[in-house]
CSV table of C-alpha atoms in Angstrom, one decimal:
chain,number,residue,atom,x,y,z
A,1493,UNK,CA,-35.6,-15.8,14.9
A,1494,UNK,CA,-35.9,-12.3,13.2
A,1495,UNK,CA,-39.7,-12.7,13.0
A,1496,UNK,CA,-39.9,-13.5,16.7
A,1497,UNK,CA,-37.6,-10.7,17.6
A,1498,UNK,CA,-39.7,-8.3,15.9
A,1499,UNK,CA,-42.8,-9.7,17.6
A,1500,UNK,CA,-41.1,-8.9,21.0
A,1501,UNK,CA,-40.8,-12.6,21.8
A,1502,UNK,CA,-37.3,-12.8,23.2
A,1503,UNK,CA,-37.4,-16.2,24.8
A,1504,UNK,CA,-38.8,-17.7,21.5
A,1505,UNK,CA,-36.2,-15.8,19.4
A,1506,UNK,CA,-33.4,-16.9,21.8
A,1507,UNK,CA,-34.6,-20.6,21.3
A,1508,UNK,CA,-34.5,-20.2,17.5
A,1509,UNK,CA,-31.0,-18.7,17.7
A,1510,UNK,CA,-29.8,-21.8,19.7
A,1511,UNK,CA,-31.4,-24.1,17.4
A,1512,UNK,CA,-29.6,-22.4,14.3
A,1513,UNK,CA,-26.4,-22.6,16.2
A,1514,UNK,CA,-26.8,-26.5,16.8
A,1515,UNK,CA,-27.6,-26.9,13.0
A,1516,UNK,CA,-24.6,-24.8,11.9
A,1517,UNK,CA,-21.8,-25.1,14.5
A,1518,UNK,CA,-18.8,-23.1,13.7
A,1519,UNK,CA,-20.5,-20.4,11.7
A,1520,UNK,CA,-20.8,-16.7,12.5
A,1521,UNK,CA,-24.2,-16.1,11.0
A,1522,UNK,CA,-26.5,-17.3,14.0
A,1523,UNK,CA,-24.6,-15.1,16.6
A,1524,UNK,CA,-24.5,-12.2,14.1
A,1525,UNK,CA,-28.2,-12.1,13.4
A,1526,UNK,CA,-29.1,-12.9,17.0
A,1527,UNK,CA,-26.9,-9.9,18.2
A,1528,UNK,CA,-28.3,-7.6,15.4
A,1529,UNK,CA,-31.9,-8.5,16.5
A,1530,UNK,CA,-31.2,-7.6,20.1
A,1531,UNK,CA,-29.3,-4.4,19.3
A,1532,UNK,CA,-32.3,-3.4,17.0
A,1533,UNK,CA,-34.4,-3.8,20.1
A,1534,UNK,CA,-31.7,-1.6,22.0
A,1535,UNK,CA,-30.7,-4.5,24.3
A,1536,UNK,CA,-27.0,-3.7,23.7
A,1537,UNK,CA,-25.6,-5.7,26.8
A,1538,UNK,CA,-27.3,-8.8,25.8
A,1539,UNK,CA,-26.2,-8.3,22.1
A,1540,UNK,CA,-22.5,-7.9,23.3
A,1541,UNK,CA,-22.8,-11.1,25.3
A,1542,UNK,CA,-24.2,-13.1,22.3
A,1543,UNK,CA,-21.1,-11.7,20.2
A,1544,UNK,CA,-18.6,-12.6,23.1
A,1545,UNK,CA,-20.2,-16.0,23.4
A,1546,UNK,CA,-19.7,-16.5,19.7
A,1547,UNK,CA,-16.2,-15.6,19.7
A,1548,UNK,CA,-15.5,-18.1,22.7
A,1549,UNK,CA,-17.6,-20.8,20.7
A,1550,UNK,CA,-15.7,-20.3,17.5
A,1551,UNK,CA,-12.5,-20.4,19.5
A,1552,UNK,CA,-9.3,-20.2,17.2
A,1553,UNK,CA,-11.0,-21.6,14.3
A,1554,UNK,CA,-11.6,-17.9,12.9
A,1555,UNK,CA,-9.2,-15.2,13.9
A,1556,UNK,CA,-11.0,-11.9,14.3
A,1557,UNK,CA,-14.4,-13.5,14.3
A,1558,UNK,CA,-17.3,-11.2,15.0
A,1559,UNK,CA,-15.0,-8.3,15.5
A,1560,UNK,CA,-16.4,-6.1,13.1
A,1561,UNK,CA,-19.9,-6.6,14.7
A,1562,UNK,CA,-18.5,-6.0,18.1
A,1563,UNK,CA,-17.0,-2.7,16.9
A,1564,UNK,CA,-20.2,-1.7,15.2
A,1565,UNK,CA,-22.1,-2.4,18.5
A,1566,UNK,CA,-19.6,-0.7,20.5
A,1567,UNK,CA,-20.1,2.5,18.2
A,1568,UNK,CA,-23.7,2.4,18.5
A,1569,UNK,CA,-23.2,2.2,22.5
A,1570,UNK,CA,-21.0,5.3,22.2
A,1571,UNK,CA,-18.1,3.2,23.6
A,1572,UNK,CA,-15.4,4.3,21.2
A,1573,UNK,CA,-12.5,2.9,23.1
A,1574,UNK,CA,-14.0,-0.5,22.8
A,1575,UNK,CA,-14.8,-0.1,19.2
A,1576,UNK,CA,-11.2,0.8,18.5
A,1577,UNK,CA,-10.0,-2.3,20.2
A,1578,UNK,CA,-12.5,-4.6,18.1
A,1579,UNK,CA,-11.6,-2.8,14.9
A,1580,UNK,CA,-7.9,-3.5,15.7
A,1581,UNK,CA,-8.7,-7.2,16.0
A,1582,UNK,CA,-10.7,-7.1,12.9
A,1583,UNK,CA,-8.0,-5.5,10.9
A,1584,UNK,CA,-5.2,-7.8,12.5
A,1585,UNK,CA,-7.3,-10.8,11.2
A,1586,UNK,CA,-8.0,-9.3,7.9
A,1587,UNK,CA,-5.6,-6.3,6.9
A,1588,UNK,CA,-7.9,-5.4,4.1
A,1589,UNK,CA,-10.4,-4.1,6.8
A,1590,UNK,CA,-8.0,-1.4,7.9
A,1591,UNK,CA,-9.4,1.3,5.4
A,1592,UNK,CA,-12.9,0.6,6.4
A,1593,UNK,CA,-11.8,0.5,10.1
A,1594,UNK,CA,-10.2,3.9,9.8
A,1595,UNK,CA,-13.2,5.3,8.0
A,1596,UNK,CA,-15.6,4.1,10.9
A,1597,UNK,CA,-13.3,5.7,13.6
A,1598,UNK,CA,-12.3,8.9,11.9
A,1599,UNK,CA,-15.4,10.6,13.1
A,1600,UNK,CA,-14.9,10.0,16.7
A,1601,UNK,CA,-15.5,13.2,19.0
A,1602,UNK,CA,-12.3,15.0,19.9
A,1603,UNK,CA,-12.9,14.5,23.5
A,1604,UNK,CA,-12.6,10.6,23.0
A,1605,UNK,CA,-9.7,10.5,20.5
A,1606,UNK,CA,-7.0,9.9,23.0
A,1607,UNK,CA,-8.5,7.0,24.4
A,1608,UNK,CA,-9.1,5.5,21.1
A,1609,UNK,CA,-5.5,6.0,19.9
A,1610,UNK,CA,-4.2,4.8,23.2
A,1611,UNK,CA,-6.2,1.6,22.9
A,1612,UNK,CA,-4.7,0.9,19.3
A,1613,UNK,CA,-1.2,2.2,20.0
A,1614,UNK,CA,-0.9,-0.1,23.1
A,1615,UNK,CA,-2.1,-3.1,21.1
A,1616,UNK,CA,0.7,-5.7,20.3
A,1617,UNK,CA,-0.6,-6.0,17.0
A,1618,UNK,CA,1.4,-3.9,14.3
A,1619,UNK,CA,-1.8,-3.6,12.2
A,1620,UNK,CA,-3.7,-2.2,15.1
A,1621,UNK,CA,-0.8,0.3,15.6
A,1622,UNK,CA,-0.9,1.1,11.8
A,1623,UNK,CA,-4.7,1.9,12.4
A,1624,UNK,CA,-3.8,4.2,15.2
A,1625,UNK,CA,-1.3,5.9,13.2
A,1626,UNK,CA,-3.8,6.5,10.3
A,1627,UNK,CA,-6.4,8.1,12.7
A,1628,UNK,CA,-3.5,10.4,14.1
A,1629,UNK,CA,-2.9,11.5,10.6
A,1630,UNK,CA,-6.5,12.2,10.1
A,1631,UNK,CA,-6.7,14.1,13.1
A,1632,UNK,CA,-3.9,16.4,12.1
A,1633,UNK,CA,-0.8,15.0,14.1
A,1634,UNK,CA,1.3,13.7,11.2
A,1635,UNK,CA,4.6,13.7,13.3
A,1636,UNK,CA,3.2,11.4,16.1
A,1637,UNK,CA,1.4,9.3,13.4
A,1638,UNK,CA,4.7,8.5,11.9
A,1639,UNK,CA,6.3,7.7,15.3
A,1640,UNK,CA,3.6,5.2,15.8
A,1641,UNK,CA,3.6,3.9,12.2
A,1642,UNK,CA,7.4,3.4,11.6
A,1643,UNK,CA,8.1,0.8,14.0
A,1644,UNK,CA,4.8,-1.0,13.2
A,1645,UNK,CA,6.0,-1.7,9.7
A,1646,UNK,CA,7.9,-4.8,10.8
A,1647,UNK,CA,8.2,-7.2,7.8
A,1648,UNK,CA,10.7,-5.4,5.6
A,1649,UNK,CA,10.8,-6.3,2.1
A,1650,UNK,CA,7.2,-7.9,2.3
A,1651,UNK,CA,4.5,-6.6,-0.3
A,1652,UNK,CA,2.4,-5.8,2.8
A,1653,UNK,CA,4.9,-3.4,4.2
A,1654,UNK,CA,5.4,-1.7,0.7
A,1655,UNK,CA,1.7,-1.5,0.5
A,1656,UNK,CA,1.3,0.0,3.9
A,1657,UNK,CA,4.2,2.6,3.5
A,1658,UNK,CA,2.8,3.6,0.1
A,1659,UNK,CA,-0.8,4.0,1.6
A,1660,UNK,CA,0.6,6.0,4.6
A,1661,UNK,CA,2.7,8.3,2.4
A,1662,UNK,CA,-0.4,9.0,0.2
A,1663,UNK,CA,-2.6,9.8,3.3
A,1664,UNK,CA,0.1,12.1,4.7
A,1665,UNK,CA,0.4,14.0,1.5
A,1666,UNK,CA,-3.3,14.5,1.3
A,1667,UNK,CA,-3.2,16.5,4.5
A,1668,UNK,CA,-1.7,19.3,2.4
A,1669,UNK,CA,0.4,20.8,5.2
A,1670,UNK,CA,4.3,21.0,5.4
A,1671,UNK,CA,4.3,18.5,8.3
A,1672,UNK,CA,2.2,16.2,6.4
A,1673,UNK,CA,4.5,16.5,3.3
A,1674,UNK,CA,7.6,16.0,5.5
A,1675,UNK,CA,6.2,12.8,6.9
A,1676,UNK,CA,5.2,11.6,3.4
A,1677,UNK,CA,8.8,12.2,2.5
A,1678,UNK,CA,9.9,9.8,5.3
A,1679,UNK,CA,7.5,7.1,4.4
A,1680,UNK,CA,8.6,7.3,0.9
A,1681,UNK,CA,12.3,7.2,2.1
A,1682,UNK,CA,11.4,4.0,4.1
A,1683,UNK,CA,9.4,2.5,1.0
A,1684,UNK,CA,12.7,3.0,-0.9
A,1685,UNK,CA,14.6,0.8,1.6
A,1686,UNK,CA,12.0,-2.2,1.1
A,1687,UNK,CA,11.4,-2.4,-2.6
A,1688,UNK,CA,13.8,-3.4,-5.5
A,1689,UNK,CA,15.0,-1.1,-8.2
A,1690,UNK,CA,13.5,0.7,-10.2
A,1691,UNK,CA,10.7,1.2,-7.8
A,1692,UNK,CA,13.2,2.3,-5.1
A,1693,UNK,CA,14.6,5.0,-7.2
A,1694,UNK,CA,11.3,6.5,-7.9
A,1695,UNK,CA,10.4,6.5,-4.3
A,1696,UNK,CA,13.6,8.2,-3.3
A,1697,UNK,CA,12.6,10.9,-6.1
A,1698,UNK,CA,9.3,11.2,-4.8
A,1699,UNK,CA,10.6,11.4,-1.1
A,1700,UNK,CA,12.9,14.3,-2.3
A,1701,UNK,CA,9.9,16.0,-4.3
A,1702,UNK,CA,7.8,15.8,-1.0
A,1703,UNK,CA,10.8,17.4,1.1
A,1704,UNK,CA,10.9,20.2,-1.5
A,1705,UNK,CA,7.0,20.6,-1.1
A,1706,UNK,CA,7.5,20.8,2.6
A,1707,UNK,CA,10.1,23.6,2.2
A,1708,UNK,CA,13.0,21.4,3.5
A,1709,UNK,CA,15.5,22.2,0.7
A,1710,UNK,CA,18.5,21.3,2.7
A,1711,UNK,CA,17.3,17.8,3.4
A,1712,UNK,CA,16.0,17.3,-0.3
A,1713,UNK,CA,19.3,18.4,-1.9
A,1714,UNK,CA,21.6,15.6,-1.0
A,1715,UNK,CA,19.0,12.9,-1.7
A,1716,UNK,CA,18.5,14.4,-5.2
A,1717,UNK,CA,22.3,14.8,-5.9
A,1718,UNK,CA,22.7,11.1,-4.9
A,1719,UNK,CA,19.9,9.9,-7.3
A,1720,UNK,CA,20.9,12.2,-10.3
A,1721,UNK,CA,24.2,10.3,-10.6
A,1722,UNK,CA,22.9,6.9,-9.8
A,1723,UNK,CA,23.5,4.9,-13.1
A,1724,UNK,CA,21.2,2.1,-11.6
A,1725,UNK,CA,18.2,4.4,-11.4
A,1726,UNK,CA,15.7,4.3,-14.3
A,1727,UNK,CA,15.8,7.2,-16.8
A,1728,UNK,CA,12.5,8.7,-15.6
A,1729,UNK,CA,13.6,8.6,-12.0
A,1730,UNK,CA,16.9,10.3,-13.0
A,1731,UNK,CA,14.9,12.9,-14.9
A,1732,UNK,CA,12.7,13.6,-12.0
A,1733,UNK,CA,15.6,13.9,-9.7
A,1734,UNK,CA,17.5,16.4,-11.9
A,1735,UNK,CA,14.3,18.4,-12.5
A,1736,UNK,CA,13.7,18.6,-8.7
A,1737,UNK,CA,17.3,19.4,-7.9
A,1738,UNK,CA,17.3,22.3,-10.3
A,1739,UNK,CA,13.9,23.5,-8.6
A,1740,UNK,CA,15.5,23.0,-5.2
A,1741,UNK,CA,18.7,25.2,-6.2
A,1742,UNK,CA,16.3,27.9,-7.4
A,1743,UNK,CA,14.2,27.8,-4.3
A,1744,UNK,CA,17.5,28.2,-2.3
A,1745,UNK,CA,18.4,31.1,-4.4
A,1746,UNK,CA,21.5,29.2,-5.5
A,1747,UNK,CA,21.0,30.5,-9.2
A,1748,UNK,CA,24.5,29.9,-10.4
A,1749,UNK,CA,24.5,26.2,-9.2
A,1750,UNK,CA,21.0,25.8,-10.8
A,1751,UNK,CA,22.5,27.2,-14.1
A,1752,UNK,CA,25.3,24.8,-14.0
A,1753,UNK,CA,23.2,21.9,-13.1
A,1754,UNK,CA,20.5,22.7,-16.0
A,1755,UNK,CA,23.4,22.9,-18.4
A,1756,UNK,CA,24.9,19.6,-17.4
A,1757,UNK,CA,21.7,17.4,-17.5
A,1758,UNK,CA,21.4,17.5,-21.3
A,1759,UNK,CA,19.1,14.9,-22.7
A,1760,UNK,CA,18.5,13.4,-19.3
A,1761,UNK,CA,15.6,15.8,-18.8
A,1762,UNK,CA,12.9,16.2,-21.5
A,1763,UNK,CA,13.2,19.4,-23.7
A,1764,UNK,CA,9.9,20.8,-22.3
A,1765,UNK,CA,10.9,20.4,-18.8
A,1766,UNK,CA,14.4,22.1,-19.6
A,1767,UNK,CA,12.7,25.1,-21.2
A,1768,UNK,CA,10.3,25.3,-18.2
A,1769,UNK,CA,13.4,25.1,-15.8
A,1770,UNK,CA,15.1,27.8,-17.7
A,1771,UNK,CA,12.2,30.1,-17.6
A,1772,UNK,CA,12.0,29.6,-13.8
A,1773,UNK,CA,15.5,30.7,-13.6
A,1774,UNK,CA,14.8,33.6,-15.7
A,1775,UNK,CA,12.1,34.7,-13.2
A,1776,UNK,CA,14.4,34.1,-10.3
A,1777,UNK,CA,17.1,36.4,-11.9
A,1778,UNK,CA,14.4,39.1,-12.4
A,1779,UNK,CA,13.4,38.9,-8.8
A,1780,UNK,CA,17.1,39.5,-7.8
A,1781,UNK,CA,17.2,42.3,-10.2
A,1782,UNK,CA,19.6,40.7,-12.5
A,1783,UNK,CA,17.9,41.8,-15.6
A,1784,UNK,CA,20.8,41.6,-18.0
A,1785,UNK,CA,21.4,38.0,-17.1
A,1786,UNK,CA,17.7,37.2,-17.5
A,1787,UNK,CA,17.7,38.9,-20.8
A,1788,UNK,CA,20.8,36.8,-21.9
A,1789,UNK,CA,19.1,33.6,-20.9
A,1790,UNK,CA,16.1,34.3,-23.0
A,1791,UNK,CA,18.2,34.9,-26.2
A,1792,UNK,CA,16.9,32.5,-29.0
A,1793,UNK,CA,13.7,31.6,-27.2
A,1794,UNK,CA,10.8,32.2,-29.5
A,1795,UNK,CA,8.0,30.8,-27.3
A,1796,UNK,CA,5.1,33.0,-26.1
A,1797,UNK,CA,6.4,32.4,-22.6
A,1798,UNK,CA,9.8,33.8,-23.3
A,1799,UNK,CA,7.9,36.8,-25.1
A,1800,UNK,CA,6.0,37.5,-21.8
A,1801,UNK,CA,9.2,37.2,-19.8
A,1802,UNK,CA,11.1,39.7,-22.1
A,1803,UNK,CA,8.2,42.1,-21.6
A,1804,UNK,CA,8.8,42.2,-17.9
A,1805,UNK,CA,12.4,42.6,-18.5
A,1806,UNK,CA,11.8,45.6,-20.8
A,1807,UNK,CA,9.3,47.1,-18.4
A,1808,UNK,CA,11.7,46.8,-15.2
A,1809,UNK,CA,14.2,48.5,-17.4
A,1810,UNK,CA,11.8,51.3,-18.0
A,1811,UNK,CA,11.2,50.7,-21.7
A,1812,UNK,CA,7.5,50.7,-21.8
A,1813,UNK,CA,7.1,50.6,-25.4
A,1814,UNK,CA,9.3,47.4,-25.8
A,1815,UNK,CA,7.5,45.9,-23.0
A,1816,UNK,CA,4.1,46.5,-24.3
A,1817,UNK,CA,5.1,45.0,-27.7
A,1818,UNK,CA,6.3,41.8,-26.0
A,1819,UNK,CA,3.1,41.4,-23.9
A,1820,UNK,CA,1.1,41.7,-27.1
A,1821,UNK,CA,3.3,39.2,-28.8
A,1822,UNK,CA,2.9,36.8,-25.8
A,1823,UNK,CA,-0.9,37.1,-26.0
A,1824,UNK,CA,-3.4,35.7,-23.5
A,1825,UNK,CA,-1.9,32.2,-23.4
A,1826,UNK,CA,1.5,32.5,-22.1
A,1827,UNK,CA,1.9,31.0,-18.5
A,1828,UNK,CA,-1.1,30.6,-16.3
A,1829,UNK,CA,-4.3,32.8,-16.2
A,1830,UNK,CA,-3.1,34.8,-13.4
A,1831,UNK,CA,0.0,35.7,-15.4
A,1832,UNK,CA,-2.1,36.9,-18.3
A,1833,UNK,CA,-4.3,39.1,-16.0
A,1834,UNK,CA,-1.0,40.7,-14.6
A,1835,UNK,CA,0.1,41.4,-18.3
A,1836,UNK,CA,-3.3,43.0,-19.2
A,1837,UNK,CA,-3.2,45.1,-16.1
A,1838,UNK,CA,0.3,46.3,-16.8
A,1839,UNK,CA,-0.8,47.1,-20.6
A,1840,UNK,CA,-3.9,49.0,-19.4
A,1841,UNK,CA,-1.3,51.0,-16.9
A,1842,UNK,CA,1.2,51.7,-19.8
A,1843,UNK,CA,-1.6,53.1,-22.1
A,1844,UNK,CA,-2.4,55.6,-19.4
A,1845,UNK,CA,1.1,56.5,-18.8
A,1846,UNK,CA,1.7,57.5,-22.4
A,1847,UNK,CA,5.5,57.4,-22.3
A,1848,UNK,CA,7.9,55.1,-24.3
A,1849,UNK,CA,10.3,55.2,-21.7
A,1850,UNK,CA,10.1,55.6,-17.9
A,1851,UNK,CA,13.0,54.3,-15.9
A,1852,UNK,CA,11.6,55.6,-12.6
A,1853,UNK,CA,8.4,53.4,-13.1
A,1854,UNK,CA,10.5,50.5,-14.2
A,1855,UNK,CA,12.4,50.7,-11.0
A,1856,UNK,CA,9.2,51.1,-8.8
A,1857,UNK,CA,7.7,47.9,-10.4
A,1858,UNK,CA,10.9,46.0,-10.0
A,1859,UNK,CA,11.0,46.9,-6.2
A,1860,UNK,CA,7.4,45.6,-6.0
A,1861,UNK,CA,8.6,42.3,-7.8
A,1862,UNK,CA,11.3,41.9,-5.4
A,1863,UNK,CA,8.9,41.9,-2.7
A,1864,UNK,CA,9.5,45.3,-1.1
A,1865,UNK,CA,5.9,46.5,-1.1
A,1866,UNK,CA,6.6,49.6,1.3
A,1867,UNK,CA,9.5,50.8,-1.0
A,1868,UNK,CA,7.3,50.2,-4.1
A,1869,UNK,CA,4.5,52.5,-2.6
A,1870,UNK,CA,6.9,55.2,-2.1
A,1871,UNK,CA,8.5,55.1,-5.5
A,1872,UNK,CA,5.1,54.7,-7.3
A,1873,UNK,CA,3.9,57.9,-5.5
A,1874,UNK,CA,7.1,59.7,-6.7
A,1875,UNK,CA,6.4,58.7,-10.3
A,1876,UNK,CA,2.9,59.7,-10.1
A,1877,UNK,CA,4.0,63.2,-8.9
A,1878,UNK,CA,6.3,63.3,-12.1
A,1879,UNK,CA,3.3,62.6,-14.3
A,1880,UNK,CA,1.1,65.1,-12.4
A,1881,UNK,CA,3.9,67.9,-13.1
A,1882,UNK,CA,3.5,67.0,-16.7
A,1883,UNK,CA,-0.2,67.3,-16.6
A,1884,UNK,CA,-0.8,63.4,-17.0
A,1885,UNK,CA,-3.7,63.2,-14.5
A,1886,UNK,CA,-4.9,60.0,-15.8
A,1887,UNK,CA,-1.6,58.2,-15.6
A,1888,UNK,CA,-0.9,59.6,-12.3
A,1889,UNK,CA,-4.2,58.4,-10.9
A,1890,UNK,CA,-3.6,55.0,-12.1
A,1891,UNK,CA,-0.3,54.8,-10.4
A,1892,UNK,CA,-1.8,56.2,-7.1
A,1893,UNK,CA,-4.4,53.4,-7.3
A,1894,UNK,CA,-1.8,50.7,-7.8
A,1895,UNK,CA,0.2,52.1,-5.0
A,1896,UNK,CA,-3.1,52.2,-2.8
A,1897,UNK,CA,-3.9,48.6,-3.8
A,1898,UNK,CA,-0.4,47.4,-2.6
A,1899,UNK,CA,-0.6,49.2,0.6
A,1900,UNK,CA,-4.1,47.9,1.3
A,1901,UNK,CA,-3.2,44.3,0.7
A,1902,UNK,CA,-4.4,41.7,3.1
A,1903,UNK,CA,-2.0,41.6,6.3
A,1904,UNK,CA,-1.0,45.2,5.8
A,1905,UNK,CA,-0.3,46.9,9.3
A,1906,UNK,CA,-2.3,50.0,10.5
A,1907,UNK,CA,0.3,52.5,9.0
A,1908,UNK,CA,0.1,51.1,5.6
A,1909,UNK,CA,-3.7,51.0,5.8
A,1910,UNK,CA,-3.7,54.7,6.6
A,1911,UNK,CA,-1.4,55.2,3.6
A,1912,UNK,CA,-3.8,53.4,1.3
A,1913,UNK,CA,-6.8,55.4,2.4
A,1914,UNK,CA,-4.8,58.6,1.7
A,1915,UNK,CA,-3.9,57.1,-1.8
A,1916,UNK,CA,-7.4,56.3,-2.6
A,1917,UNK,CA,-8.8,59.7,-1.5
A,1918,UNK,CA,-6.2,61.3,-3.6
A,1919,UNK,CA,-7.4,59.2,-6.8
A,1920,UNK,CA,-11.0,60.0,-6.0
A,1921,UNK,CA,-10.1,63.7,-5.7
A,1922,UNK,CA,-8.4,63.7,-9.0
A,1923,UNK,CA,-11.2,61.8,-10.7
A,1924,UNK,CA,-13.6,64.4,-9.1
A,1925,UNK,CA,-11.7,67.2,-10.9
A,1926,UNK,CA,-12.1,65.7,-14.2
A,1927,UNK,CA,-9.5,65.6,-16.8
A,1928,UNK,CA,-8.6,63.2,-19.7
A,1929,UNK,CA,-8.3,59.6,-18.6
A,1930,UNK,CA,-9.0,60.0,-14.9
A,1931,UNK,CA,-12.6,58.5,-14.9
A,1932,UNK,CA,-11.7,54.7,-14.6
A,1933,UNK,CA,-9.3,55.1,-11.7
A,1934,UNK,CA,-11.6,57.2,-9.4
A,1935,UNK,CA,-14.6,54.7,-9.1
A,1936,UNK,CA,-11.9,51.8,-8.9
A,1937,UNK,CA,-10.3,53.6,-5.9
A,1938,UNK,CA,-13.5,54.3,-4.2
A,1939,UNK,CA,-14.4,50.7,-4.4
A,1940,UNK,CA,-11.0,49.7,-3.0
A,1941,UNK,CA,-11.5,52.2,-0.1
A,1942,UNK,CA,-14.9,50.8,0.7
A,1943,UNK,CA,-13.5,47.2,0.7
A,1944,UNK,CA,-10.6,48.5,3.1
A,1945,UNK,CA,-13.1,50.1,5.3
A,1946,UNK,CA,-15.1,46.8,5.6
A,1947,UNK,CA,-11.9,45.1,6.4
A,1948,UNK,CA,-11.4,47.7,9.3
A,1949,UNK,CA,-15.1,47.1,10.4
A,1950,UNK,CA,-16.3,50.6,9.4
A,1951,UNK,CA,-19.3,49.4,7.6
A,1952,UNK,CA,-21.3,52.6,7.8
A,1953,UNK,CA,-18.3,54.5,6.0
A,1954,UNK,CA,-18.1,51.8,3.4
A,1955,UNK,CA,-21.8,52.1,2.6
A,1956,UNK,CA,-21.3,55.8,2.1
A,1957,UNK,CA,-18.4,55.5,-0.2
A,1958,UNK,CA,-20.1,52.6,-2.3
A,1959,UNK,CA,-23.5,54.7,-2.6
A,1960,UNK,CA,-21.5,57.6,-3.8
A,1961,UNK,CA,-19.6,55.5,-6.4
A,1962,UNK,CA,-22.7,54.0,-7.8
A,1963,UNK,CA,-24.5,57.4,-7.9
A,1964,UNK,CA,-21.5,59.4,-9.4
A,1965,UNK,CA,-20.2,56.7,-11.8
A,1966,UNK,CA,-23.2,54.9,-13.0
A,1967,UNK,CA,-21.5,53.7,-16.3
A,1968,UNK,CA,-18.3,52.4,-14.5
A,1969,UNK,CA,-17.4,48.7,-15.1
A,1970,UNK,CA,-17.0,48.3,-11.3
A,1971,UNK,CA,-20.6,49.3,-10.4
A,1972,UNK,CA,-21.7,45.6,-10.3
A,1973,UNK,CA,-18.9,44.8,-7.8
A,1974,UNK,CA,-19.7,48.0,-5.8
A,1975,UNK,CA,-23.5,46.8,-5.6
A,1976,UNK,CA,-22.5,43.3,-4.3
A,1977,UNK,CA,-20.2,45.0,-1.8
A,1978,UNK,CA,-22.9,47.3,-0.8
A,1979,UNK,CA,-25.2,44.6,0.1
A,1980,UNK,CA,-22.4,43.0,2.2
A,1981,UNK,CA,-21.6,46.2,3.8
A,1982,UNK,CA,-25.4,46.9,4.7
A,1983,UNK,CA,-25.5,43.5,6.3
A,1984,UNK,CA,-22.7,44.4,8.6
A,1985,UNK,CA,-24.3,47.5,9.9
A,1986,UNK,CA,-25.6,47.0,13.3
A,1987,UNK,CA,-29.3,47.3,13.8
A,1988,UNK,CA,-30.5,50.3,15.7
């Protein structure tokens, strides 16, 4: 049959196919191969007719017979609505086909997605409806996906329902959006209703964690509180619930309740996790300006992570020497890499300031840590003025550079951007006037100024600043970055 089809002898190929069917009644193979040969010859209507005839001939002996082939053929014809219906039939007959069906339909053009989902959602088969829900997830509509999926999980308590809920929860979480995480939580909560302990307790803990990740602390808290005192829950689920509950209380800024909960959990949470939660509480205290309580909470903790936090407490109190000592004791491995970079930057700043105590600088940095960037910029300008009056031009330049970077952060408004440009210009002026310790800040400020100009689409001005930086400070450590920015800036200059 294949040979005759390749030789373009359709009548002989059909005769061979019918002889094959007669020799093997009840088998899908003859219909499948015959339709494939016709489709390869781009005779799609005839191929579809063969497959439909095969479905009728096979009757009820094989549910979903030739549905996959009909779906593939419909996709080749560009009829995605029919492809969806056929994939729904195939998945209904063999639910393990559902992931394959979802993958085949995921790339449907946006203009045809409504018809595809309608064909599946209106199908009476729960498996077809679940397929439609998975596609809605893939296409970025988690809430509607859950509305379709939830009633389709009809066989409560069955392994199939549990598997479907777990798969849907994982797919929703993979979206990485708050709404996706919320839908993941809903699926996990439903999973907890259809599985026995201890799986149910773990599912509820995971659901609460998903709610936390979605930012819905109020919804997560009662779930966690119930699970934390559930004596029937396994130890690891209780530990997860208690840990997540403390995290939720910290995120809600209910620090006293978080402290009490952490003290009450005892050995139900592993020691390393308790220590990590304690440090998270300290960081939250610092953000609220409760430096004494933060310092008290660190008493007796000899870890490098605690040393790093004590360094920040000392720095925010204005004790620069103690802060630097603690940062050095913490070394480069406390916290994450970003934390180490921040500590290194602060050490460099303190070396330029050259004071053991500077309460005004501590207040300015604490203002920044508490999220008040405008207030921090104003405070840093005032502290820079104090250093300038003392003749510490290098320290003043570093503080102004920091203030400029804060003012120029992505998302800053026009007024803050103007402030940043003024600050960068002042640092460049200080560096141009010479003086001890002023050399490093000036080229860094000019680089930041150029980046700000590029964000403002002022490429010509950015090029001018970058060329000045490279020529004036050839030994600066920022020159390689400046060269890369210069290439980018030149590419943004309109051709004359």
